[in-house]
Short mmCIF file of C-alpha atoms in Angstrom, two decimals:
data_model
loop_
_atom_site.label_atom_id
_atom_site.label_comp_id
_atom_site.label_asym_id
_atom_site.label_seq_id
_atom_site.Cartn_x
_atom_site.Cartn_y
_atom_site.Cartn_z
CA MET N 62 12.34 10.11 2.13
CA LEU N 63 10.73 10.40 -1.28
CA GLY N 64 6.97 10.89 -1.61
CA SER N 65 4.10 13.18 -0.71
CA GLY N 66 1.10 11.09 0.35
CA GLY N 67 -0.46 9.68 3.49
CA ARG N 68 1.91 6.71 3.45
CA GLU N 69 4.89 9.05 3.40
CA HIS N 70 3.46 11.21 6.19
CA ALA N 71 3.13 8.08 8.35
CA LEU N 72 6.71 7.05 7.53
CA ALA N 73 8.04 10.55 8.28
CA TRP N 74 6.08 10.66 11.54
CA LYS N 75 7.62 7.37 12.64
CA LEU N 76 11.11 8.08 11.32
CA ALA N 77 11.13 11.36 13.24
CA GLN N 78 10.64 9.38 16.47
CA SER N 79 13.82 7.34 15.88
CA PRO N 80 16.42 8.22 18.53
CA THR N 81 19.20 7.59 16.01
CA LEU N 82 17.82 10.07 13.47
CA ASP N 83 19.72 13.33 13.00
CA THR N 84 18.01 15.11 10.10
CA LEU N 85 15.08 14.05 7.92
CA TYR N 86 14.47 15.47 4.46
CA ALA N 87 11.32 14.78 2.44
CA ALA N 88 10.98 15.28 -1.29
CA PRO N 89 8.58 16.79 -2.03
CA GLY N 90 6.65 16.13 1.18
CA ASN N 91 3.35 17.79 2.11
CA PRO N 92 2.08 20.20 4.81
CA GLY N 93 1.76 17.39 7.34
CA ILE N 94 5.19 15.95 6.60
CA ALA N 95 6.65 19.46 7.06
CA ALA N 96 6.03 19.10 10.81
CA HIS N 97 8.58 16.26 10.92
CA ALA N 98 10.99 16.88 8.05
CA THR N 99 12.59 19.57 5.93
CA CYS N 100 10.66 19.47 2.66
CA VAL N 101 12.69 19.97 -0.51
CA ALA N 102 11.78 20.22 -4.19
CA LEU N 103 13.23 17.18 -5.96
CA ASP N 104 11.97 15.40 -9.06
CA ALA N 105 12.19 11.65 -8.38
CA THR N 106 12.45 11.00 -12.12
CA ASP N 107 15.70 13.01 -12.20
CA HIS N 108 17.98 10.37 -10.73
CA ALA N 109 21.08 12.53 -11.00
CA ALA N 110 19.44 15.34 -9.04
CA VAL N 111 18.40 12.96 -6.27
CA ILE N 112 21.88 11.46 -6.07
CA GLY N 113 23.44 14.94 -6.02
CA PHE N 114 21.21 16.06 -3.17
CA VAL N 115 21.97 12.93 -1.15
CA ARG N 116 25.71 13.38 -1.60
CA ASP N 117 25.66 17.10 -0.88
CA HIS N 118 23.77 16.55 2.39
CA ARG N 119 25.69 13.41 3.45
CA ILE N 120 22.53 11.39 3.77
CA THR N 121 22.90 7.87 5.20
CA LEU N 122 19.64 6.31 4.02
CA VAL N 123 17.07 6.98 1.28
CA VAL N 124 13.53 5.64 1.77
CA ILE N 125 11.43 5.47 -1.40
CA GLY N 126 7.74 5.66 -0.49
CA PRO N 127 5.63 5.37 -3.69
CA GLU N 128 5.68 2.72 -6.38
CA ALA N 129 6.39 4.82 -9.49
CA PRO N 130 10.04 5.68 -8.62
CA LEU N 131 10.66 2.03 -7.75
CA VAL N 132 9.33 0.79 -11.08
CA ASP N 133 11.38 3.57 -12.72
CA GLY N 134 14.58 2.13 -11.24
CA LEU N 135 15.53 4.93 -8.83
CA ALA N 136 16.71 2.42 -6.21
CA ASP N 137 19.12 0.91 -8.76
CA SER N 138 20.60 4.33 -9.54
CA LEU N 139 21.05 5.15 -5.86
CA ARG N 140 22.67 1.80 -5.06
CA ALA N 141 24.99 2.14 -8.06
CA ALA N 142 26.12 5.43 -6.50
CA GLY N 143 26.88 3.65 -3.23
CA ILE N 144 23.83 5.01 -1.36
CA ALA N 145 21.91 2.79 1.07
CA THR N 146 18.33 2.63 -0.18
CA PHE N 147 15.12 1.11 1.16
CA GLY N 148 13.08 -0.19 -1.76
CA PRO N 149 13.47 -2.78 -4.51
CA GLY N 150 15.27 -2.27 -7.78
CA LYS N 151 13.47 -1.98 -11.10
CA ALA N 152 13.51 -5.69 -11.94
CA ALA N 153 12.20 -6.72 -8.51
CA ALA N 154 9.61 -3.93 -8.47
CA GLN N 155 7.95 -5.65 -11.42
CA LEU N 156 6.14 -7.65 -8.75
CA GLU N 157 3.95 -4.55 -8.57
CA GLY N 158 4.70 -2.96 -11.91
CA SER N 159 3.34 -5.88 -13.92
CA LYS N 160 0.55 -8.13 -12.69
CA GLY N 161 1.35 -10.50 -15.53
CA PHE N 162 4.97 -10.78 -14.33
CA THR N 163 3.75 -11.73 -10.87
CA LYS N 164 1.25 -14.28 -12.18
CA ASP N 165 3.96 -15.90 -14.29
CA LEU N 166 6.28 -16.05 -11.27
CA CYS N 167 3.50 -17.69 -9.23
CA ALA N 168 3.04 -20.30 -11.94
CA ARG N 169 6.77 -21.10 -11.97
CA ALA N 170 7.07 -21.25 -8.17
CA ASN N 171 3.77 -23.10 -7.61
CA ILE N 172 2.43 -20.24 -5.47
CA PRO N 173 -1.34 -20.46 -4.85
CA THR N 174 -3.17 -17.76 -6.77
CA ALA N 175 -6.14 -17.32 -9.10
CA GLY N 176 -6.09 -18.84 -12.57
CA TYR N 177 -5.27 -16.23 -15.20
CA VAL N 178 -4.67 -15.30 -18.83
CA ARG N 179 -2.38 -12.48 -20.00
CA CYS N 180 -3.71 -10.63 -23.03
CA THR N 181 -1.88 -8.08 -25.17
CA THR N 182 -4.75 -7.28 -27.54
CA ARG N 183 -8.47 -6.70 -27.19
CA ASP N 184 -9.19 -9.71 -29.41
CA GLN N 185 -7.13 -11.98 -27.16
CA ALA N 186 -9.00 -10.67 -24.14
CA GLU N 187 -12.38 -11.26 -25.75
CA LEU N 188 -11.40 -14.81 -26.69
CA ALA N 189 -10.07 -15.57 -23.20
CA LEU N 190 -13.22 -14.18 -21.65
CA ALA N 191 -15.40 -16.42 -23.79
CA ASN N 192 -13.41 -19.63 -23.41
CA THR N 193 -11.49 -19.63 -20.11
CA PHE N 194 -13.47 -18.39 -17.13
CA GLY N 195 -17.03 -18.30 -15.87
CA LEU N 196 -18.64 -15.36 -14.11
CA PRO N 197 -17.89 -13.34 -12.11
CA VAL N 198 -14.46 -12.65 -13.56
CA VAL N 199 -11.72 -10.19 -12.60
CA ILE N 200 -10.27 -7.74 -15.13
CA LYS N 201 -6.97 -6.01 -14.25
CA ALA N 202 -4.71 -3.50 -15.92
CA ASP N 203 -1.29 -5.09 -16.17
CA GLY N 204 0.62 -1.99 -15.03
CA LEU N 205 0.42 0.55 -12.22
CA ALA N 206 -3.10 1.85 -11.60
CA ALA N 207 -2.98 3.45 -8.12
CA GLY N 208 -5.19 0.71 -6.71
CA LYS N 209 -8.02 1.45 -9.12
CA GLY N 210 -7.25 -0.73 -12.17
CA VAL N 211 -9.37 -3.71 -11.08
CA VAL N 212 -12.96 -4.54 -12.10
CA ILE N 213 -14.99 -7.51 -10.87
CA ALA N 214 -17.41 -8.17 -13.70
CA TYR N 215 -20.63 -10.07 -13.08
CA SER N 216 -21.72 -10.22 -16.73
CA ARG N 217 -20.00 -10.59 -20.07
CA ASP N 218 -21.09 -7.10 -21.10
CA GLU N 219 -19.60 -5.65 -17.93
CA ALA N 220 -16.36 -7.54 -18.54
CA MET N 221 -16.08 -6.32 -22.14
CA ALA N 222 -16.80 -2.76 -21.05
CA ALA N 223 -13.90 -2.99 -18.58
CA ILE N 224 -11.61 -4.44 -21.25
CA ASP N 225 -12.59 -1.75 -23.76
CA ALA N 226 -11.95 0.96 -21.16
CA LEU N 227 -8.47 -0.36 -20.39
CA TYR N 228 -7.45 -0.61 -24.05
CA ALA N 229 -8.93 2.82 -24.72
CA GLU N 230 -6.42 4.16 -22.20
CA GLY N 231 -3.61 2.58 -24.18
CA ASP N 232 -2.76 -0.30 -21.82
CA ALA N 233 -0.44 -2.76 -23.53
CA ALA N 234 -1.70 -5.72 -21.53
CA VAL N 235 -4.67 -6.90 -19.50
CA VAL N 236 -4.81 -9.78 -17.04
CA ILE N 237 -8.06 -11.75 -16.78
CA GLU N 238 -8.41 -13.84 -13.62
CA GLU N 239 -10.81 -16.30 -12.09
CA PHE N 240 -12.84 -14.86 -9.24
CA LEU N 241 -11.68 -15.98 -5.79
CA ASP N 242 -14.29 -16.28 -3.06
CA GLY N 243 -13.27 -15.39 0.48
CA GLU N 244 -12.19 -12.50 2.67
CA GLU N 245 -9.23 -10.28 1.86
CA ALA N 246 -6.36 -9.40 4.17
CA SER N 247 -2.96 -7.80 3.69
CA LEU N 248 0.33 -9.20 5.00
CA PHE N 249 3.50 -7.10 5.16
CA VAL N 250 6.99 -8.60 5.21
CA LEU N 251 10.36 -6.86 5.25
CA THR N 252 13.19 -8.59 3.41
CA ASP N 253 16.74 -7.80 2.39
CA GLY N 254 16.58 -10.46 -0.31
CA ARG N 255 17.47 -13.31 2.04
CA THR N 256 16.04 -12.80 5.54
CA LEU N 257 12.29 -12.37 6.05
CA LEU N 258 10.72 -10.33 8.86
CA PRO N 259 6.91 -10.33 9.19
CA PHE N 260 5.74 -6.76 9.70
CA GLY N 261 2.08 -6.90 10.58
CA SER N 262 -1.26 -7.34 8.88
CA ALA N 263 -4.16 -5.09 7.95
CA GLN N 264 -7.54 -5.14 6.28
CA ASP N 265 -8.27 -2.42 3.74
CA HIS N 266 -11.62 -1.08 2.51
CA LYS N 267 -11.15 -0.54 -1.22
CA ARG N 268 -14.67 0.31 -2.32
CA VAL N 269 -15.82 3.89 -2.19
CA GLY N 270 -19.27 3.16 -0.74
CA ALA N 271 -20.66 1.84 2.53
CA GLY N 272 -20.78 -1.94 2.85
CA ASP N 273 -17.96 -2.24 0.28
CA THR N 274 -20.03 -1.05 -2.68
CA GLY N 275 -19.17 1.08 -5.69
CA PRO N 276 -15.89 1.37 -7.61
CA ASN N 277 -12.46 0.53 -6.24
CA THR N 278 -10.34 3.30 -4.78
CA GLY N 279 -6.82 3.54 -3.44
CA GLY N 280 -8.36 2.74 -0.06
CA MET N 281 -11.03 4.39 2.11
CA GLY N 282 -9.82 3.07 5.43
CA ALA N 283 -8.04 0.20 7.13
CA TYR N 284 -7.35 -1.40 10.46
CA SER N 285 -4.50 -3.45 11.92
CA PRO N 286 -4.06 -6.21 12.85
CA ALA N 287 -6.38 -8.17 10.58
CA ARG N 288 -7.51 -10.80 13.06
CA VAL N 289 -9.06 -12.85 10.26
CA LEU N 290 -5.45 -13.63 9.26
CA THR N 291 -4.85 -15.96 12.20
CA PRO N 292 -1.31 -16.98 13.24
CA ALA N 293 -1.85 -20.32 11.51
CA LEU N 294 -3.00 -18.69 8.27
CA GLU N 295 -0.13 -16.19 8.41
CA ALA N 296 2.37 -19.04 8.82
CA GLN N 297 0.78 -20.81 5.86
CA ALA N 298 1.01 -17.64 3.74
CA MET N 299 4.65 -17.17 4.70
CA ARG N 300 5.49 -20.78 3.79
CA ASP N 301 3.45 -21.11 0.58
CA ILE N 302 3.54 -17.56 -0.81
CA ILE N 303 6.17 -15.21 0.64
CA GLU N 304 9.10 -17.58 1.05
CA PRO N 305 8.95 -19.06 -2.47
CA THR N 306 8.54 -15.57 -3.94
CA VAL N 307 11.70 -14.26 -2.27
CA ALA N 308 13.61 -17.44 -3.10
CA THR N 309 12.55 -17.34 -6.77
CA MET N 310 13.47 -13.66 -7.11
CA ALA N 311 16.91 -14.39 -5.64
CA ASP N 312 17.40 -17.41 -7.92
CA ASP N 313 16.47 -15.23 -10.91
CA GLY N 314 19.25 -12.78 -10.00
CA THR N 315 16.76 -10.05 -9.06
CA PRO N 316 16.61 -10.24 -5.25
CA PHE N 317 13.81 -8.26 -3.65
CA SER N 318 14.87 -5.76 -0.96
CA GLY N 319 12.26 -3.66 0.81
CA VAL N 320 8.72 -4.40 1.91
CA LEU N 321 6.54 -7.02 0.27
CA TYR N 322 2.87 -6.15 0.62
CA ALA N 323 0.89 -9.27 -0.17
CA GLY N 324 -2.81 -8.92 -0.89
CA LEU N 325 -4.31 -12.25 0.14
CA MET N 326 -7.66 -13.95 -0.37
CA LEU N 327 -8.49 -16.31 2.46
CA THR N 328 -10.27 -19.10 0.60
CA LYS N 329 -11.56 -22.45 1.80
CA GLN N 330 -8.37 -23.94 0.35
CA GLY N 331 -6.18 -21.53 2.33
CA PRO N 332 -4.54 -18.18 1.54
CA LYS N 333 -4.09 -17.34 -2.13
CA LEU N 334 -2.16 -14.39 -3.54
CA ILE N 335 -4.27 -11.68 -5.17
CA GLU N 336 -1.36 -9.38 -5.98
CA TYR N 337 1.87 -7.92 -4.64
CA ASN N 338 2.79 -4.32 -3.98
CA ALA N 339 6.45 -3.38 -3.71
CA ARG N 340 5.97 -0.67 -1.06
CA PHE N 341 3.91 0.00 2.05
CA GLY N 342 0.19 0.27 1.46
CA ASP N 343 -1.73 3.50 1.71
CA PRO N 344 -3.68 3.73 4.04
CA GLU N 345 -2.35 0.52 5.63
CA CYS N 346 0.99 2.18 6.39
CA GLN N 347 -0.78 4.63 8.69
CA VAL N 348 -2.09 1.89 10.98
CA LEU N 349 1.13 -0.13 10.86
CA MET N 350 3.25 2.85 11.87
CA THR N 351 0.77 3.78 14.60
CA ARG N 352 1.26 0.33 16.17
CA PHE N 353 5.00 -0.21 15.48
CA GLU N 354 7.12 0.29 18.59
CA GLY N 355 10.66 -0.03 17.25
CA ASP N 356 13.26 2.28 15.70
CA LEU N 357 12.07 2.55 12.10
CA ALA N 358 15.21 4.31 10.83
CA GLN N 359 17.48 1.53 12.10
CA LEU N 360 15.14 -1.18 10.83
CA LEU N 361 14.94 0.21 7.29
CA LEU N 362 18.70 0.80 7.28
CA ALA N 363 19.26 -2.85 8.24
CA VAL N 364 17.15 -3.89 5.26
CA ALA N 365 19.08 -1.58 2.93
CA GLU N 366 22.44 -2.85 4.21
CA GLU N 367 21.42 -6.55 4.07
CA ARG N 368 21.66 -6.89 7.87
CA LEU N 369 18.07 -7.91 8.57
CA ALA N 370 19.26 -11.18 10.12
CA ASP N 371 20.71 -9.09 12.97
CA ILE N 372 17.26 -7.69 13.85
CA GLY N 373 14.84 -9.45 16.17
CA GLU N 374 11.09 -9.59 15.75
CA ALA N 375 9.23 -6.37 14.92
CA ARG N 376 7.47 -5.08 18.03
CA PHE N 377 3.87 -3.86 17.75
CA SER N 378 1.37 -2.53 20.27
CA ASP N 379 -1.38 -4.90 21.32
CA ASP N 380 -3.86 -2.15 20.50
CA LEU N 381 -5.88 -2.18 17.31
CA ALA N 382 -5.36 0.84 15.04
CA MET N 383 -7.85 2.23 12.53
CA VAL N 384 -7.56 4.87 9.82
CA VAL N 385 -10.54 6.58 8.20
CA VAL N 386 -9.80 8.28 4.89
CA MET N 387 -11.43 11.63 4.26
CA ALA N 388 -11.63 12.11 0.49
CA ALA N 389 -12.65 15.00 -1.73
CA ASN N 390 -16.11 14.94 -3.31
CA GLY N 391 -16.01 13.12 -6.64
CA TYR N 392 -13.28 10.64 -5.71
CA PRO N 393 -12.36 8.14 -7.21
CA GLY N 394 -13.43 10.12 -10.27
CA THR N 395 -12.47 13.79 -10.63
CA PRO N 396 -12.07 15.12 -7.09
CA GLN N 397 -13.25 18.55 -5.97
CA THR N 398 -10.01 20.19 -4.93
CA ASP N 399 -9.30 23.50 -3.15
CA GLY N 400 -11.87 22.86 -0.41
CA ALA N 401 -10.86 24.42 2.90
CA ILE N 402 -9.97 22.19 5.86
CA HIS N 403 -10.19 23.21 9.53
CA GLY N 404 -10.12 21.42 12.85
CA ILE N 405 -7.08 19.16 12.55
CA ASP N 406 -5.70 20.40 15.89
CA ALA N 407 -9.05 19.67 17.53
CA ALA N 408 -9.06 16.19 16.00
CA GLU N 409 -5.58 15.44 17.29
CA ALA N 410 -6.55 16.77 20.71
CA THR N 411 -8.80 13.70 21.00
CA GLY N 412 -5.68 11.50 20.86
CA ALA N 413 -5.84 10.68 17.16
CA THR N 414 -3.17 11.35 14.55
CA VAL N 415 -4.19 13.00 11.27
CA PHE N 416 -1.98 12.08 8.33
CA HIS N 417 -2.02 14.35 5.29
CA ALA N 418 -2.49 12.55 1.98
CA GLY N 419 -3.57 15.27 -0.47
CA THR N 420 -3.26 18.76 1.03
CA ARG N 421 -1.49 22.01 0.29
CA ARG N 422 -1.06 25.41 1.90
CA GLU N 423 -2.55 28.56 0.39
CA GLY N 424 -1.15 31.24 2.65
CA ASP N 425 -2.27 30.27 6.15
CA ALA N 426 -5.11 28.10 4.83
CA LEU N 427 -5.02 24.34 4.39
CA VAL N 428 -6.93 23.06 1.33
CA ALA N 429 -7.60 19.78 -0.43
CA ALA N 430 -5.19 18.99 -3.27
CA GLY N 431 -6.10 15.46 -4.28
CA GLY N 432 -8.60 12.61 -4.13
CA ARG N 433 -7.71 11.15 -0.75
CA VAL N 434 -7.00 14.10 1.49
CA LEU N 435 -6.60 13.01 5.14
CA GLY N 436 -6.12 9.76 7.04
CA VAL N 437 -7.57 10.08 10.53
CA THR N 438 -5.92 7.41 12.65
CA ALA N 439 -6.60 6.22 16.20
CA ARG N 440 -5.93 3.28 18.49
CA GLY N 441 -8.11 1.34 20.88
CA ALA N 442 -8.12 -1.85 22.93
CA ASP N 443 -10.40 -3.48 20.35
CA ILE N 444 -12.07 -2.73 17.03
CA ALA N 445 -15.04 -0.95 18.61
CA ALA N 446 -12.83 1.33 20.70
CA ALA N 447 -10.54 2.13 17.78
CA GLN N 448 -13.49 2.88 15.52
CA ALA N 449 -15.11 5.13 18.11
CA ALA N 450 -11.85 7.02 18.62
CA ALA N 451 -11.26 7.46 14.88
CA TYR N 452 -14.75 8.81 14.18
CA ARG N 453 -14.63 11.04 17.24
CA ALA N 454 -11.62 12.72 15.63
CA VAL N 455 -13.24 12.75 12.17
CA ASP N 456 -16.18 14.67 13.62
CA GLU N 457 -13.83 17.42 14.82
CA ILE N 458 -12.66 18.15 11.27
CA ASP N 459 -14.47 20.80 9.25
CA PHE N 460 -14.09 19.74 5.59
CA PRO N 461 -17.34 20.65 3.78
CA THR N 462 -16.18 19.32 0.40
CA GLY N 463 -14.96 16.04 1.91
CA VAL N 464 -16.59 12.65 2.37
CA CYS N 465 -15.75 9.47 4.26
CA ARG N 466 -17.20 6.06 4.92
CA ARG N 467 -18.80 5.77 8.34
CA GLU N 468 -18.41 2.02 8.89
CA ILE N 469 -14.71 1.21 8.47
CA GLY N 470 -14.10 -2.07 10.29
CA TRP N 471 -17.65 -3.33 9.79
CA ARG N 472 -16.63 -6.89 8.97
CA GLU N 473 -14.58 -7.22 12.12
CA LEU N 474 -17.37 -5.73 14.22
CA GLU N 475 -19.80 -8.35 12.87
CA ARG N 476 -17.63 -11.34 13.82
#
């Protein structure tokens, strides 16, 4: 398994429970992943080194966790070497790697989504802003942005400031979209390019501040399932969004194999696609894996070997799962790293699972090594019970330079 974040810790934790698993390696892994896998130093950008390691250790399946190696084409290199790989190839990963690519695909396949304009220069963006959309308007970096390249602008000045900031960073393209009104939810679907297998829903909390205020982050918490995505709405999203996406990718000669993570806006007109990710979400993966009751290794292998049609429905616990992200002070700006962390054993003694997202070992000490540091995850019979269990575990952790939101799940609690 390639990766080192909270998503990868959740995948390693679940893979390690698979009765058919012999040995699990993680590259590079993290201190939490080390409890479930042998961590090795591999550079995912060095495709030859990854292939050599896989061959030398007779590895049956490679699971690519983060988006960057997918967009870089690592899955293509592994498959060309005859290695079963979970994750889309470079061309298919453009569903996440380029928002403009996805919007163009939606236009061709008549997939419901927000109106948009792709701009390759600042002048084009300024013209589109003046002549195409009202306010508020959504400004997005076209490429990978770790969940933080989106600004909802409520004034023209705010929109131009966002555009100027993106072009100042050297972005080759910006996507300007109409603002969609509704509630967001995430739908996950496994596919081998032909067969589709729904794999749960979640609701993320992107904003850094309480009540969903402040700048976007990679995610400050999530819960699963997202009950706002009713069975009827999920069926509609599968029919109108997921199925035509997979069919169009196959028709284009770039079949998508892996997990499709669809960010949806539930509007009065029905679900509309906000964007796709080509991998499991972080922190949504933590709550999905906490609820999943099947053999993850065999399931991901079936996807990689184009045998998904042989697999029945994915089995999930009826419990609701919640993850609360503990981040370092300063996140999503410059995080305060090196802060000491204590109390993880005490937190897990409450029944929770603590997934490491940005940690490292300094001797016997555990310290923060990134923006999002821990994902404290718990289950309960309903949203209130899951929330109480998650924060009970959070309160056992001594992380003086860390912060978290205290009201993850607030929308669901207010229903």
